Coordinates of C-alpha atoms in Angstrom, one line a residue:
M424 CA 75.4 -19.0 -20.7
K425 CA 75.1 -16.6 -17.9
A426 CA 72.9 -13.3 -18.0
M427 CA 71.3 -11.3 -15.3
I428 CA 67.6 -10.2 -15.2
K429 CA 65.7 -7.7 -13.2
R430 CA 62.1 -8.7 -13.5
V431 CA 59.5 -6.2 -12.2
N432 CA 58.8 -6.6 -8.5
E433 CA 61.5 -9.2 -8.2
K434 CA 65.2 -9.1 -7.1
L435 CA 68.1 -9.0 -9.6
E436 CA 69.0 -12.5 -10.4
T437 CA 71.7 -14.4 -12.4
I438 CA 70.4 -16.8 -14.8
D439 CA 71.6 -19.6 -17.1
L440 CA 70.0 -18.7 -20.4
E441 CA 69.9 -22.2 -21.8
K442 CA 68.0 -23.4 -18.7
E443 CA 65.7 -20.5 -18.5
L444 CA 64.8 -20.8 -22.1
G445 CA 64.8 -24.8 -22.1
R446 CA 66.9 -24.7 -25.2
N447 CA 70.7 -24.8 -26.3
F448 CA 72.3 -21.9 -28.1
E449 CA 74.1 -22.7 -31.3
K450 CA 77.7 -22.9 -30.7
N451 CA 80.1 -22.8 -33.5
V452 CA 83.1 -20.8 -34.4
E453 CA 81.3 -18.0 -35.7
T454 CA 78.4 -17.6 -33.1
Q455 CA 80.3 -19.0 -29.9
G456 CA 78.1 -17.8 -27.0
I457 CA 76.2 -15.2 -28.8
V458 CA 72.7 -14.2 -27.4
D459 CA 70.2 -13.9 -30.1
L460 CA 67.1 -11.6 -30.3
D461 CA 64.5 -14.4 -29.8
A462 CA 66.1 -15.0 -26.5
T463 CA 66.0 -11.4 -25.4
Y464 CA 62.3 -11.1 -26.6
E465 CA 61.2 -14.2 -24.7
L466 CA 63.1 -13.2 -21.4
I467 CA 61.9 -9.7 -21.5
G468 CA 58.4 -10.5 -22.8
C469 CA 58.2 -8.1 -25.8
S470 CA 58.6 -7.9 -29.6
M471 CA 61.1 -5.1 -29.8
V472 CA 64.1 -4.2 -27.6
E473 CA 66.5 -1.3 -27.1
T474 CA 69.6 -0.8 -25.2
C475 CA 69.9 1.8 -22.5
Y476 CA 73.1 3.5 -21.8
Y477 CA 72.3 5.5 -18.6
M478 CA 74.6 3.6 -16.5
Q479 CA 78.2 4.7 -17.2
E480 CA 79.5 1.7 -15.3
L481 CA 77.9 -0.7 -17.6
V482 CA 79.3 0.9 -20.6
E483 CA 82.7 0.9 -19.3
N484 CA 82.5 -2.7 -18.6
R485 CA 81.0 -3.9 -21.9
I486 CA 77.5 -4.6 -20.5
D487 CA 74.2 -4.0 -22.4
M488 CA 71.1 -3.2 -20.5
I489 CA 68.2 -4.4 -22.9
V490 CA 64.8 -3.4 -22.3
D491 CA 61.2 -3.4 -24.0
E492 CA 61.4 -0.5 -26.6
E493 CA 57.4 -0.3 -26.5
G494 CA 57.0 -1.0 -22.7
K495 CA 55.7 2.4 -21.7
L496 CA 53.3 2.3 -24.8
S497 CA 51.9 -1.1 -23.6
H498 CA 51.6 0.3 -19.9
K499 CA 54.1 -2.1 -18.4
E500 CA 54.9 -1.7 -14.6
F501 CA 57.9 0.3 -13.8
N502 CA 61.0 -1.4 -12.8
V503 CA 63.9 1.1 -12.1
V504 CA 63.8 4.9 -12.1
V505 CA 66.8 6.9 -13.5
A506 CA 67.4 10.3 -11.9
D507 CA 70.0 13.0 -12.1
K508 CA 72.4 13.8 -9.1
K509 CA 69.7 16.3 -7.9
G510 CA 66.9 13.8 -7.9
K511 CA 65.0 15.0 -11.1
I512 CA 63.5 12.0 -12.9
I513 CA 65.3 11.3 -16.3
D514 CA 63.5 8.2 -17.3
I515 CA 61.4 5.2 -15.9
I516 CA 62.5 1.8 -17.0
V517 CA 59.4 -0.4 -17.5
G518 CA 59.1 -4.3 -17.8
N519 CA 61.9 -6.7 -17.5
I520 CA 65.4 -5.7 -17.9
L521 CA 68.1 -8.1 -19.3
F522 CA 71.9 -7.6 -18.8
V523 CA 74.3 -9.3 -21.2
G524 CA 78.0 -9.0 -22.1
V525 CA 79.3 -7.4 -25.3
D526 CA 82.2 -8.6 -27.4
E527 CA 84.7 -6.7 -29.4
E528 CA 82.2 -6.9 -32.5
G529 CA 79.2 -5.5 -30.6
N530 CA 77.6 -9.0 -30.3
W531 CA 75.5 -10.0 -27.0
V532 CA 77.4 -12.6 -25.2
E533 CA 77.2 -14.2 -21.8
L534 CA 78.4 -12.2 -18.7
T535 CA 81.7 -12.8 -17.2
D536 CA 81.9 -13.2 -13.3
E537 CA 83.5 -9.7 -13.1
Q538 CA 80.6 -8.1 -15.0
I539 CA 78.2 -9.8 -12.7
K540 CA 79.9 -8.0 -9.9
V541 CA 79.5 -4.8 -11.6
I542 CA 75.9 -5.1 -12.0
D543 CA 75.3 -6.3 -8.6
S544 CA 77.3 -3.4 -7.2
I545 CA 75.1 -1.0 -9.2
F546 CA 71.8 -2.4 -7.8
R547 CA 73.2 -2.4 -4.2
K548 CA 74.1 1.3 -4.4
M549 CA 70.5 2.1 -5.8
N550 CA 68.1 4.0 -3.3
L551 CA 64.9 2.3 -2.3
C552 CA 61.9 4.7 -2.6
F553 CA 58.3 4.5 -1.8
L554 CA 55.4 6.0 -3.5
E555 CA 51.5 5.8 -2.8
D556 CA 49.0 5.4 -5.5
E557 CA 45.5 6.7 -5.6
Y558 CA 44.3 3.7 -3.7
D559 CA 46.8 4.3 -0.8
N560 CA 48.9 1.3 -2.0
T561 CA 52.4 1.6 -1.3
I562 CA 55.0 0.9 -4.2
A563 CA 58.5 0.5 -3.6
Y564 CA 60.9 1.1 -6.5
K565 CA 64.8 1.3 -6.9
V566 CA 66.3 4.7 -8.1
Y567 CA 69.5 4.9 -10.0
F568 CA 71.2 8.2 -9.6
M569 CA 73.4 9.1 -12.7
K570 CA 77.0 10.3 -12.0

């Protein structure tokens, strides 16, 4: 089962959920290829998740971007900055980000090859920005500019 993950301070990567988690997903007529909440918690490293809808390209291609709902409260490192066309910061996504497909019934399912290309394209178009902290350490981060 293919998904994509953008871990903090790492590059976007395509993963096989079953290999990554070391277990098989139940596959039967009713749950064929469905990604469960336990898998998302484990991969993102949290106990509550939410879906972000900032990236219109994802919504149009039936892709969910799943993040840690309490990541900011637990002071996780930032991952992707979301800004408007003028560069005003709208949100900062912290912690790991998981990308999965969405079926007609709203269930999370594995990504298709075409969906993987859409996600790759979005991340290739993001601008890399740099910031210095109070200790003169340089921090690099990706910025997604909303359309």
